[in-house]
Structures are given as structure tokens and as C-alpha cells.
Amino acid sequence: MKKFALSVAALLAYVVLAILSYYLYIHLLRVNVVFYSAIAAALLALVPYALVLCTSPFRGLAPFEKLQNIAIAALTGYALAISVPTVIDRSLSFYLIEKLQQRGGGIQLSKIDQVFKDEYVREHRLMDIRLTEQVASGTIVIRPDGCIRLTQRGEFLASSSRFFRRHFLPKERLINGNYSDALVDPFAHSAPAPDYLCR
């Protein structure tokens, strides 16, 4: 029981270190991609965490138990990086509730599309951020002529994503009061040859 309590205390110490590490990282360093920075901060927090495990209160843990604690902390850091800063940075759902709050608690349902097109994309610099992330991730390149092209990695991820959509997203999903499979193939009703293609 004592070792379990020590492990829980150590994990709580890691969470504090990870939050502090992330806070310092985003305030002292330049950030290219929020998710990658959150992961880097979580990994950096493992260094002082490993040192904490070597201090007197945690000497009762065997070396393998300390290694297990470090592995659990690393997974916790990964979960925190995805679950908090990345979700808030990318989430349309959070934007919607923040926008409702900004507008006094209510927006007409018939105007939601307008809010998305006229405000969300501009206020969150959505295209700039997503292009920056994809270039940093190596999935696209932006050519000097202004054409955005998929890399081989981008082709692989796009194909994997489409495969997952087709086979592992729900066929009966509640969307605005009706069950639909519309998001299994969202491109099913796209324009056949839009005028924005690269020549």
C-alpha cells in the first residue's frame, strides 16, 4: 500500500512538473505547433521527475517500479498534451461555447454558418495555423507559385484518414437531430472540378 501511495504521489508531482514545464515552454520559447510543443514540454518534465524519483521519499521504490512510474508519467504527459492545449487550440466546440459567451449567451441557429465563415476562420487564423502545422509536419509543401501540394507522407495520411472514416466512423451518427452517415464520406457531394486546382 505504501508503494502505491508513493507512486500516486510521484505521478501527481509529474503532473505539476508537466504543467509548469508547458507554461514555461510557451512563455519563453517560440512555438511552431502547439501539439509538438506540449509533447516536448511533457518530455522535458520527465527529467526533473526522474530526479525526484531518486530522492529520499521515493527510495522505497525498486528500480523497475521507478521505470514503470516514468513510463506511466510519459503516457500521462502525452494524454495531457492531447487533451488540454491541443484540444482547446483546435476545437470548434470550444470556440462555439466561447463565442456564445462573448455574444451574451445566445446566437441564432440560422446564423451559425455565418459565424463560422465570417468570424471563426478569421479570428483563429484557421487556414494560416493549419497550413503552418502541415508544413511543419511534412505533409504538405507550399511551392513558390502558391500551389499547395501533398508530400508522400501527406498522401499516406490522407489515404489512412479516408480509410478510417469509411470503415471505423459510425454509420448512424446524430447530426443536428437526425442520424446520418454524412461524415463517413464528406466529399461525396463535392464540386467535381473546382477552379482552385493547381495547374
Tab-separated table of C-alpha atoms in Angstrom:
chain	number	residue	atom	x	y	z
A	1	MET	CA	0.000	0.000	0.000
A	2	LYS	CA	2.873	2.345	0.818
A	3	LYS	CA	4.428	1.814	-2.627
A	4	PHE	CA	1.078	2.522	-4.304
A	5	ALA	CA	0.759	5.772	-2.326
A	6	LEU	CA	4.325	6.700	-3.304
A	7	SER	CA	3.551	6.017	-6.968
A	8	VAL	CA	0.401	8.155	-6.858
A	9	ALA	CA	2.301	10.971	-5.122
A	10	ALA	CA	5.050	10.721	-7.721
A	11	LEU	CA	2.540	10.859	-10.580
A	12	LEU	CA	0.887	13.935	-9.066
A	13	ALA	CA	4.348	15.509	-8.821
A	14	TYR	CA	4.860	14.755	-12.527
A	15	VAL	CA	1.550	16.403	-13.458
A	16	VAL	CA	2.641	19.565	-11.607
A	17	LEU	CA	6.050	19.436	-13.335
A	18	ALA	CA	4.421	18.898	-16.752
A	19	ILE	CA	2.071	21.866	-16.295
A	20	LEU	CA	4.945	24.066	-15.118
A	21	SER	CA	7.157	22.860	-17.975
A	22	TYR	CA	4.440	23.609	-20.553
A	23	TYR	CA	3.765	27.046	-19.052
A	24	LEU	CA	7.461	27.978	-19.162
A	25	TYR	CA	7.888	26.488	-22.652
A	26	ILE	CA	5.102	28.544	-24.234
A	27	HIS	CA	6.131	31.746	-22.453
A	28	LEU	CA	9.887	31.524	-23.021
A	29	LEU	CA	10.211	29.800	-26.407
A	30	ARG	CA	8.738	30.227	-29.859
A	31	VAL	CA	6.065	27.681	-30.720
A	32	ASN	CA	5.621	26.285	-34.229
A	33	VAL	CA	2.909	23.707	-33.456
A	34	VAL	CA	1.040	23.620	-30.126
A	35	PHE	CA	0.809	19.808	-30.018
A	36	TYR	CA	4.542	19.305	-30.658
A	37	SER	CA	5.408	21.935	-28.050
A	38	ALA	CA	3.123	20.300	-25.497
A	39	ILE	CA	4.780	16.923	-26.169
A	40	ALA	CA	8.249	18.491	-25.859
A	41	ALA	CA	7.273	20.126	-22.555
A	42	ALA	CA	5.922	16.796	-21.258
A	43	LEU	CA	9.191	15.076	-22.203
A	44	LEU	CA	11.261	17.845	-20.578
A	45	ALA	CA	9.256	17.375	-17.374
A	46	LEU	CA	10.427	13.750	-17.264
A	47	VAL	CA	13.985	14.889	-16.467
A	48	PRO	CA	13.238	16.535	-13.098
A	49	TYR	CA	10.643	13.817	-12.483
A	50	ALA	CA	13.303	11.105	-12.802
A	51	LEU	CA	15.447	13.092	-10.343
A	52	VAL	CA	12.508	13.368	-7.924
A	53	LEU	CA	12.173	9.567	-8.010
A	54	CYS	CA	15.780	9.319	-6.796
A	55	THR	CA	15.155	11.458	-3.695
A	56	SER	CA	14.627	10.055	-0.221
A	57	PRO	CA	10.808	9.750	-0.092
A	58	PHE	CA	10.853	7.547	-3.205
A	59	ARG	CA	13.872	5.393	-2.347
A	60	GLY	CA	11.447	2.688	-1.220
A	61	LEU	CA	10.548	2.029	-4.854
A	62	ALA	CA	12.546	-0.655	-6.651
A	63	PRO	CA	14.384	0.356	-9.866
A	64	PHE	CA	11.789	-1.443	-12.026
A	65	GLU	CA	8.976	0.359	-10.180
A	66	LYS	CA	10.690	3.669	-10.836
A	67	LEU	CA	10.960	2.758	-14.515
A	68	GLN	CA	7.254	1.882	-14.538
A	69	ASN	CA	6.477	5.232	-12.930
A	70	ILE	CA	8.481	7.050	-15.600
A	71	ALA	CA	6.612	5.148	-18.345
A	72	ILE	CA	3.249	5.965	-16.741
A	73	ALA	CA	4.292	9.605	-16.396
A	74	ALA	CA	5.307	9.735	-20.079
A	75	LEU	CA	1.898	8.369	-21.100
A	76	THR	CA	0.206	10.836	-18.759
A	77	GLY	CA	2.177	13.677	-20.338
A	78	TYR	CA	1.115	12.535	-23.803
A	79	ALA	CA	-2.528	12.356	-22.695
A	80	LEU	CA	-2.307	15.827	-21.144
A	81	ALA	CA	-0.698	17.270	-24.299
A	82	ILE	CA	-3.545	15.964	-26.456
A	83	SER	CA	-6.386	16.521	-24.002
A	84	VAL	CA	-5.815	20.101	-22.931
A	85	PRO	CA	-3.785	22.581	-25.028
A	86	THR	CA	-4.227	20.749	-28.331
A	87	VAL	CA	-7.973	20.243	-27.933
A	88	ILE	CA	-8.552	23.835	-26.837
A	89	ASP	CA	-6.337	25.161	-29.656
A	90	ARG	CA	-8.099	23.123	-32.365
A	91	SER	CA	-11.631	22.684	-31.064
A	92	LEU	CA	-14.588	24.175	-32.900
A	93	SER	CA	-16.724	23.016	-29.967
A	94	PHE	CA	-14.758	25.186	-27.517
A	95	TYR	CA	-14.904	28.082	-29.990
A	96	LEU	CA	-18.689	27.728	-30.192
A	97	ILE	CA	-19.224	27.932	-26.437
A	98	GLU	CA	-16.679	30.782	-26.126
A	99	LYS	CA	-18.435	32.666	-28.964
A	100	LEU	CA	-21.836	32.127	-27.327
A	101	GLN	CA	-20.411	33.555	-24.104
A	102	GLN	CA	-18.885	36.528	-25.966
A	103	ARG	CA	-22.235	37.274	-27.639
A	104	GLY	CA	-24.167	37.326	-24.381
A	105	GLY	CA	-25.069	33.637	-24.233
A	106	GLY	CA	-27.028	33.172	-27.463
A	107	ILE	CA	-26.729	33.168	-31.267
A	108	GLN	CA	-29.493	32.384	-33.764
A	109	LEU	CA	-29.179	28.868	-35.176
A	110	SER	CA	-29.774	30.221	-38.689
A	111	LYS	CA	-26.621	32.403	-38.335
A	112	ILE	CA	-24.176	29.721	-37.128
A	113	ASP	CA	-22.770	29.100	-40.632
A	114	GLN	CA	-22.151	32.840	-40.961
A	115	VAL	CA	-20.373	32.927	-37.590
A	116	PHE	CA	-18.118	30.079	-38.731
A	117	LYS	CA	-17.291	31.605	-42.144
A	118	ASP	CA	-17.042	35.261	-41.113
A	119	GLU	CA	-15.625	35.027	-37.589
A	120	TYR	CA	-14.105	31.648	-36.666
A	121	VAL	CA	-11.864	31.304	-39.708
A	122	ARG	CA	-10.628	34.905	-39.346
A	123	GLU	CA	-10.370	35.155	-35.540
A	124	HIS	CA	-8.456	31.897	-35.170
A	125	ARG	CA	-6.433	32.421	-38.366
A	126	LEU	CA	-7.567	28.914	-39.128
A	127	MET	CA	-6.007	28.460	-42.556
A	128	ASP	CA	-2.688	30.072	-41.549
A	129	ILE	CA	-2.414	27.849	-38.470
A	130	ARG	CA	-3.369	24.629	-40.243
A	131	LEU	CA	-1.009	25.323	-43.168
A	132	THR	CA	1.806	26.074	-40.702
A	133	GLU	CA	1.122	22.813	-38.846
A	134	GLN	CA	1.018	20.726	-42.011
A	135	VAL	CA	4.243	22.225	-43.393
A	136	ALA	CA	5.923	21.605	-40.006
A	137	SER	CA	4.564	18.031	-40.016
A	138	GLY	CA	5.898	17.376	-43.510
A	139	THR	CA	2.515	16.524	-45.031
A	140	ILE	CA	2.391	19.446	-47.473
A	141	VAL	CA	4.709	21.849	-49.270
A	142	ILE	CA	3.813	25.319	-50.480
A	143	ARG	CA	5.513	25.954	-53.804
A	144	PRO	CA	6.790	29.397	-54.858
A	145	ASP	CA	3.935	29.633	-57.401
A	146	GLY	CA	1.439	29.422	-54.500
A	147	CYS	CA	0.389	25.824	-55.128
A	148	ILE	CA	-0.064	23.648	-52.038
A	149	ARG	CA	0.974	20.046	-52.716
A	150	LEU	CA	0.760	16.864	-50.668
A	151	THR	CA	4.018	15.112	-49.864
A	152	GLN	CA	4.269	11.305	-49.844
A	153	ARG	CA	3.661	11.423	-46.121
A	154	GLY	CA	0.598	13.604	-46.713
A	155	GLU	CA	-0.729	11.151	-49.315
A	156	PHE	CA	-0.309	8.287	-46.849
A	157	LEU	CA	-2.047	10.151	-44.002
A	158	ALA	CA	-4.903	11.314	-46.256
A	159	SER	CA	-5.464	7.759	-47.512
A	160	SER	CA	-5.309	6.397	-43.954
A	161	SER	CA	-7.784	9.012	-42.758
A	162	ARG	CA	-10.233	8.263	-45.590
A	163	PHE	CA	-9.921	4.523	-44.861
A	164	PHE	CA	-10.639	5.116	-41.165
A	165	ARG	CA	-13.645	7.308	-41.996
A	166	ARG	CA	-15.123	4.711	-44.332
A	167	HIS	CA	-14.662	1.736	-42.035
A	168	PHE	CA	-14.487	2.989	-38.445
A	169	LEU	CA	-16.710	6.068	-38.126
A	170	PRO	CA	-20.321	5.451	-37.101
A	171	LYS	CA	-22.794	4.926	-39.932
A	172	GLU	CA	-25.629	6.240	-37.767
A	173	ARG	CA	-24.370	9.435	-36.129
A	174	LEU	CA	-26.611	12.097	-34.627
A	175	ILE	CA	-26.155	15.326	-36.609
A	176	ASN	CA	-28.494	18.220	-35.834
A	177	GLY	CA	-31.356	15.995	-34.700
A	178	ASN	CA	-31.046	13.317	-37.420
A	179	TYR	CA	-28.981	10.152	-37.683
A	180	SER	CA	-26.754	10.168	-40.763
A	181	ASP	CA	-23.664	8.662	-42.372
A	182	ALA	CA	-22.755	12.020	-43.969
A	183	LEU	CA	-19.317	12.190	-42.351
A	184	VAL	CA	-18.263	8.721	-43.491
A	185	ASP	CA	-17.649	10.243	-46.950
A	186	PRO	CA	-17.847	14.038	-46.610
A	187	PHE	CA	-16.569	14.529	-50.187
A	188	ALA	CA	-19.432	12.551	-51.749
A	189	HIS	CA	-21.166	15.747	-52.852
A	190	SER	CA	-18.130	17.962	-53.577
A	191	ALA	CA	-17.944	20.037	-56.754
A	192	PRO	CA	-16.377	17.826	-59.474
A	193	ALA	CA	-13.731	20.270	-60.762
A	194	PRO	CA	-13.394	23.466	-58.744
A	195	ASP	CA	-11.380	26.344	-60.201
A	196	TYR	CA	-8.815	26.369	-57.385
A	197	LEU	CA	-6.791	23.367	-58.584
A	198	CYS	CA	-3.083	23.802	-59.303
A	199	ARG	CA	-2.169	23.869	-62.985
